[in-house]
PDB file of C-alpha atoms in Angstrom:
ATOM      1  CA  MET A   1      55.542  28.383 -42.316  1.00 64.00           C
ATOM      2  CA  ARG A   2      57.567  25.173 -42.350  1.00 68.00           C
ATOM      3  CA  GLN A   3      59.116  26.059 -39.035  1.00 71.00           C
ATOM      4  CA  VAL A   4      55.669  26.591 -37.442  1.00 60.00           C
ATOM      5  CA  LEU A   5      54.473  23.257 -38.844  1.00 64.00           C
ATOM      6  CA  ALA A   6      57.583  21.493 -37.525  1.00 66.00           C
ATOM      7  CA  LEU A   7      57.169  23.127 -34.115  1.00 64.00           C
ATOM      8  CA  ALA A   8      53.491  22.117 -33.973  1.00 67.00           C
ATOM      9  CA  THR A   9      54.426  18.543 -34.842  1.00 76.00           C
ATOM     10  CA  VAL A  10      57.037  18.429 -32.057  1.00 65.00           C
ATOM     11  CA  VAL A  11      54.553  19.840 -29.524  1.00 66.00           C
ATOM     12  CA  ALA A  12      51.893  17.321 -30.608  1.00 69.00           C
ATOM     13  CA  VAL A  13      54.337  14.417 -30.221  1.00 69.00           C
ATOM     14  CA  ALA A  14      55.360  15.702 -26.786  1.00 70.00           C
ATOM     15  CA  LEU A  15      51.735  15.928 -25.685  1.00 69.00           C
ATOM     16  CA  LEU A  16      51.039  12.400 -26.920  1.00 65.00           C
ATOM     17  CA  LEU A  17      54.015  11.037 -24.972  1.00 65.00           C
ATOM     18  CA  ALA A  18      52.884  12.862 -21.831  1.00 64.00           C
ATOM     19  CA  ALA A  19      49.385  11.340 -22.100  1.00 62.00           C
ATOM     20  CA  SER A  20      50.681   7.834 -22.799  1.00 60.00           C
ATOM     21  CA  PRO A  21      49.434   4.729 -20.934  1.00 60.00           C
ATOM     22  CA  ALA A  22      52.524   4.861 -18.759  1.00 54.00           C
ATOM     23  CA  GLY A  23      50.984   7.872 -17.016  1.00 49.00           C
ATOM     24  CA  ALA A  24      47.664   6.062 -16.692  1.00 51.00           C
ATOM     25  CA  SER A  25      49.210   3.064 -15.005  1.00 53.00           C
ATOM     26  CA  GLN A  26      50.140   5.201 -12.030  1.00 58.00           C
ATOM     27  CA  THR A  27      46.482   5.384 -10.852  1.00 67.00           C
ATOM     28  CA  LYS A  28      45.304   2.257  -9.068  1.00 81.00           C
ATOM     29  CA  GLY A  29      41.853   0.658  -9.447  1.00 86.00           C
ATOM     30  CA  PRO A  30      39.728  -0.605  -6.572  1.00 88.00           C
ATOM     31  CA  THR A  31      41.152  -3.455  -4.549  1.00 91.00           C
ATOM     32  CA  LEU A  32      39.436  -6.785  -3.993  1.00 92.00           C
ATOM     33  CA  LYS A  33      38.897  -5.886  -0.346  1.00 92.00           C
ATOM     34  CA  SER A  34      37.169  -2.589  -1.162  1.00 92.00           C
ATOM     35  CA  LEU A  35      34.957  -4.272  -3.764  1.00 94.00           C
ATOM     36  CA  ALA A  36      33.964  -6.946  -1.235  1.00 94.00           C
ATOM     37  CA  ALA A  37      33.033  -4.232   1.276  1.00 94.00           C
ATOM     38  CA  GLN A  38      30.949  -2.447  -1.367  1.00 94.00           C
ATOM     39  CA  ILE A  39      29.163  -5.697  -2.255  1.00 95.00           C
ATOM     40  CA  LYS A  40      28.382  -6.342   1.407  1.00 95.00           C
ATOM     41  CA  GLY A  41      26.951  -2.836   1.797  1.00 95.00           C
ATOM     42  CA  LEU A  42      24.878  -3.202  -1.354  1.00 96.00           C
ATOM     43  CA  GLN A  43      23.515  -6.550  -0.176  1.00 97.00           C
ATOM     44  CA  LYS A  44      22.300  -4.896   3.045  1.00 96.00           C
ATOM     45  CA  GLN A  45      20.629  -2.158   1.026  1.00 97.00           C
ATOM     46  CA  VAL A  46      18.930  -4.729  -1.220  1.00 97.00           C
ATOM     47  CA  THR A  47      17.619  -6.618   1.828  1.00 96.00           C
ATOM     48  CA  THR A  48      16.256  -3.402   3.330  1.00 96.00           C
ATOM     49  CA  LEU A  49      14.633  -2.408   0.050  1.00 97.00           C
ATOM     50  CA  LYS A  50      13.037  -5.855  -0.357  1.00 96.00           C
ATOM     51  CA  LYS A  51      11.461  -5.503   3.092  1.00 94.00           C
ATOM     52  CA  ARG A  52      10.165  -2.051   2.214  1.00 95.00           C
ATOM     53  CA  VAL A  53       8.692  -3.315  -1.050  1.00 95.00           C
ATOM     54  CA  ALA A  54       6.957  -6.190   0.769  1.00 93.00           C
ATOM     55  CA  ASN A  55       5.505  -3.754   3.322  1.00 91.00           C
ATOM     56  CA  ASP A  56       4.373  -1.418   0.553  1.00 92.00           C
ATOM     57  CA  GLU A  57       2.705  -4.293  -1.303  1.00 92.00           C
ATOM     58  CA  ASP A  58       0.911  -5.302   1.896  1.00 90.00           C
ATOM     59  CA  ALA A  59      -0.278  -1.731   2.442  1.00 90.00           C
ATOM     60  CA  ILE A  60      -1.554  -1.601  -1.129  1.00 92.00           C
ATOM     61  CA  LEU A  61      -3.451  -4.884  -0.691  1.00 90.00           C
ATOM     62  CA  VAL A  62      -5.053  -3.632   2.516  1.00 89.00           C
ATOM     63  CA  SER A  63      -6.025  -0.314   0.957  1.00 91.00           C
ATOM     64  CA  ILE A  64      -7.607  -2.107  -2.012  1.00 92.00           C
ATOM     65  CA  ALA A  65      -9.545  -4.404   0.334  1.00 91.00           C
ATOM     66  CA  TYR A  66     -10.612  -1.451   2.484  1.00 91.00           C
ATOM     67  CA  THR A  67     -11.797   0.426  -0.598  1.00 92.00           C
ATOM     68  CA  ALA A  68     -13.773  -2.588  -1.828  1.00 93.00           C
ATOM     69  CA  CYS A  69     -15.445  -3.046   1.553  1.00 92.00           C
ATOM     70  CA  SER A  70     -16.127   0.668   1.903  1.00 92.00           C
ATOM     71  CA  THR A  71     -17.703   0.795  -1.541  1.00 93.00           C
ATOM     72  CA  ALA A  72     -19.906  -2.229  -0.827  1.00 93.00           C
ATOM     73  CA  VAL A  73     -21.036  -0.885   2.547  1.00 91.00           C
ATOM     74  CA  THR A  74     -21.824   2.511   1.032  1.00 91.00           C
ATOM     75  CA  ALA A  75     -23.828   0.811  -1.720  1.00 92.00           C
ATOM     76  CA  ASP A  76     -25.778  -1.088   0.975  1.00 90.00           C
ATOM     77  CA  VAL A  77     -26.697   2.154   2.738  1.00 89.00           C
ATOM     78  CA  ILE A  78     -27.765   3.802  -0.506  1.00 90.00           C
ATOM     79  CA  GLN A  79     -29.798   0.769  -1.569  1.00 90.00           C
ATOM     80  CA  ASP A  80     -31.463   0.570   1.843  1.00 89.00           C
ATOM     81  CA  THR A  81     -32.439   4.217   1.443  1.00 88.00           C
ATOM     82  CA  PHE A  82     -33.942   3.463  -1.966  1.00 89.00           C
ATOM     83  CA  THR A  83     -35.872   0.507  -0.535  1.00 87.00           C
ATOM     84  CA  ALA A  84     -37.177   2.620   2.359  1.00 86.00           C
ATOM     85  CA  LEU A  85     -38.300   5.312  -0.055  1.00 87.00           C
ATOM     86  CA  ASP A  86     -40.109   2.739  -2.187  1.00 85.00           C
ATOM     87  CA  VAL A  87     -41.980   1.447   0.890  1.00 85.00           C
ATOM     88  CA  LYS A  88     -42.885   4.837   2.343  1.00 84.00           C
ATOM     89  CA  VAL A  89     -43.668   6.750  -0.841  1.00 80.00           C
ATOM     90  CA  PRO A  90     -45.577   4.657  -3.391  1.00 79.00           C
ATOM     91  CA  PRO A  91     -45.284   4.008  -6.278  1.00 85.00           C
ATOM     92  CA  ALA A  92     -41.982   2.185  -6.202  1.00 82.00           C
ATOM     93  CA  TYR A  93     -39.443   4.100  -8.293  1.00 84.00           C
ATOM     94  CA  PHE A  94     -36.307   2.129  -7.545  1.00 86.00           C
ATOM     95  CA  GLY A  95     -37.531  -1.444  -7.383  1.00 85.00           C
ATOM     96  CA  PRO A  96     -35.785  -4.351  -5.666  1.00 85.00           C
ATOM     97  CA  GLN A  97     -32.119  -3.798  -4.815  1.00 86.00           C
ATOM     98  CA  THR A  98     -29.359  -6.362  -5.314  1.00 87.00           C
ATOM     99  CA  ALA A  99     -26.452  -6.416  -2.883  1.00 87.00           C
ATOM    100  CA  VAL A 100     -23.021  -5.498  -4.259  1.00 89.00           C
ATOM    101  CA  ASN A 101     -20.350  -8.206  -4.047  1.00 89.00           C
ATOM    102  CA  ASP A 102     -17.430  -7.195  -1.819  1.00 88.00           C
ATOM    103  CA  TYR A 103     -15.365 -10.292  -2.716  1.00 89.00           C
ATOM    104  CA  GLN A 104     -14.908 -11.110   0.993  1.00 88.00           C
ATOM    105  CA  ALA A 105     -13.079  -7.836   1.624  1.00 88.00           C
ATOM    106  CA  CYS A 106     -15.337  -6.882   4.537  1.00 88.00           C
ATOM    107  CA  SER A 107     -14.695 -10.195   6.280  1.00 86.00           C
ATOM    108  CA  VAL A 108     -10.976  -9.361   6.335  1.00 84.00           C
ATOM    109  CA  PHE A 109     -11.803  -6.273   8.399  1.00 82.00           C
ATOM    110  CA  LYS A 110     -14.373  -8.207  10.444  1.00 84.00           C
ATOM    111  CA  VAL A 111     -17.105  -5.835   9.286  1.00 84.00           C
ATOM    112  CA  VAL A 112     -20.497  -7.500   8.979  1.00 86.00           C
ATOM    113  CA  ARG A 113     -22.507  -5.961   6.185  1.00 86.00           C
ATOM    114  CA  ALA A 114     -26.124  -5.220   7.034  1.00 82.00           C
ATOM    115  CA  HIS A 115     -28.115  -5.111   3.813  1.00 80.00           C
ATOM    116  CA  ASN A 116     -31.867  -4.417   3.867  1.00 79.00           C
ATOM    117  CA  GLN A 117     -31.940  -2.435   7.097  1.00 80.00           C
ATOM    118  CA  SER A 118     -35.180  -0.708   7.835  1.00 78.00           C
ATOM    119  CA  PRO A 119     -34.841   2.146   8.580  1.00 80.00           C
ATOM    120  CA  PRO A 120     -31.420   2.599   6.963  1.00 80.00           C
ATOM    121  CA  ASN A 121     -28.577   3.702   9.229  1.00 82.00           C
ATOM    122  CA  THR A 122     -24.849   4.272   9.136  1.00 84.00           C
ATOM    123  CA  ASN A 123     -23.729   1.834  11.840  1.00 85.00           C
ATOM    124  CA  VAL A 124     -21.826  -0.312   9.340  1.00 86.00           C
ATOM    125  CA  LEU A 125     -20.027   2.755   8.030  1.00 86.00           C
ATOM    126  CA  ARG A 126     -19.111   3.629  11.624  1.00 86.00           C
ATOM    127  CA  ALA A 127     -17.728   0.125  12.149  1.00 83.00           C
ATOM    128  CA  LEU A 128     -15.609   0.501   9.030  1.00 84.00           C
ATOM    129  CA  LEU A 129     -14.280   3.866  10.171  1.00 85.00           C
ATOM    130  CA  ASP A 130     -13.645   2.592  13.708  1.00 82.00           C
ATOM    131  CA  ILE A 131     -10.606   0.775  12.359  1.00 80.00           C
ATOM    132  CA  PHE A 132      -8.815   4.122  12.526  1.00 78.00           C
ATOM    133  CA  LYS A 133      -9.636   4.755  16.187  1.00 76.00           C
ATOM    134  CA  LEU A 134      -7.145   3.795  18.840  1.00 64.00           C
ATOM    135  CA  ARG A 135      -9.932   1.998  20.626  1.00 53.00           C
ATOM    136  CA  SER A 136     -12.654   0.879  18.265  1.00 44.00           C
ATOM    137  CA  PHE A 137     -16.342   1.192  19.046  1.00 44.00           C
ATOM    138  CA  ALA A 138     -17.019  -2.536  18.560  1.00 47.00           C
ATOM    139  CA  ALA A 139     -13.992  -3.601  20.605  1.00 48.00           C
ATOM    140  CA  HIS A 140     -14.923  -1.155  23.373  1.00 44.00           C
ATOM    141  CA  GLN A 141     -18.391  -2.641  23.678  1.00 45.00           C
ATOM    142  CA  ASN A 142     -16.984  -6.167  23.882  1.00 45.00           C
ATOM    143  CA  GLY A 143     -14.359  -5.133  26.428  1.00 43.00           C
ATOM    144  CA  VAL A 144     -11.488  -6.064  24.095  1.00 42.00           C
ATOM    145  CA  ASP A 145      -8.908  -3.514  23.014  1.00 44.00           C
ATOM    146  CA  PHE A 146      -7.412  -4.882  19.797  1.00 42.00           C
ATOM    147  CA  ALA A 147      -5.750  -1.613  18.825  1.00 43.00           C
ATOM    148  CA  GLY A 148      -4.116  -1.273  22.257  1.00 45.00           C
ATOM    149  CA  GLN A 149      -2.644  -4.753  21.899  1.00 40.00           C
ATOM    150  CA  LEU A 150      -1.050  -3.764  18.614  1.00 41.00           C
ATOM    151  CA  GLY A 151       0.268  -0.480  19.957  1.00 40.00           C
ATOM    152  CA  HIS A 152      -1.259   1.839  17.376  1.00 41.00           C
ATOM    153  CA  ALA A 153      -4.325   2.073  15.212  1.00 42.00           C
ATOM    154  CA  PHE A 154      -2.609   1.451  11.908  1.00 48.00           C
ATOM    155  CA  GLY A 155      -0.941  -1.644  13.329  1.00 52.00           C
ATOM    156  CA  GLN A 156      -4.213  -3.368  12.495  1.00 53.00           C
ATOM    157  CA  PHE A 157      -3.388  -2.914   8.835  1.00 52.00           C
ATOM    158  CA  LEU A 158      -0.188  -4.909   9.213  1.00 53.00           C
ATOM    159  CA  VAL A 159      -2.111  -7.812  10.724  1.00 55.00           C
ATOM    160  CA  LEU A 160      -4.880  -7.489   8.155  1.00 57.00           C
ATOM    161  CA  SER A 161      -2.445  -7.321   5.247  1.00 55.00           C
ATOM    162  CA  SER A 162      -0.889 -10.671   6.131  1.00 54.00           C
ATOM    163  CA  GLU A 163      -4.359 -12.207   6.579  1.00 57.00           C
ATOM    164  CA  PHE A 164      -5.514 -10.721   3.278  1.00 55.00           C
ATOM    165  CA  ARG A 165      -2.380 -11.933   1.464  1.00 58.00           C
ATOM    166  CA  ILE A 166      -2.849 -15.498   2.779  1.00 55.00           C
ATOM    167  CA  ARG A 167      -6.535 -15.537   1.898  1.00 55.00           C
ATOM    168  CA  PHE A 168      -6.301 -14.230  -1.671  1.00 51.00           C
ATOM    169  CA  GLN A 169      -3.019 -15.668  -2.955  1.00 52.00           C
TER     170      GLN A 169
END
C-alpha cells in the first residue's frame, strides 16, 4: 500500500511539473498589430450598426405618424357617416361629432383631412393609401411624379421620416 501511495505521489508531481507555467509561456497572445486590426474592424461594424439603428428609428417614427393619421382619417369617415345618418334618419342618435386630433401627423404625409363631408366618402383614405403606389393618385392628377423622383414608393418614407424627426424633436 505504501508503494502505491509513493507511486501515486511521484506521478502527481510529474503531472504538476508537466502542466507548469513554463509550458504555458510557449503559447503567444495576440500582437498589438492584430489587436489594432480587430479594433478597426469593430469600429466599422459599430458605424454600420449606428446607421441601421438610425434608419430603424426613422422607420418607426414614420409608421407611428402614419398610424396616427390613418386612425384620425378613419375616425373622420366614421363620424361623417354618423352625422349623415342623424340628418337622414331622425331622431338624431349620435349627436354632434368632434374631430379627432392627429397631432399634425397627416400634414407630414400631405394628406388633407376632410371632416364633415356630406355625403361621406373614402377619398381621404385613398389619398393615405396612395403613398404606397409607385405613382400616387394625387401626384398623377397634378402631373407630378414624386415617387418616380425618389425611385421607389417606400423612398417617400425616408424623406418623410427626416421631415417628421425635424418637426417633432
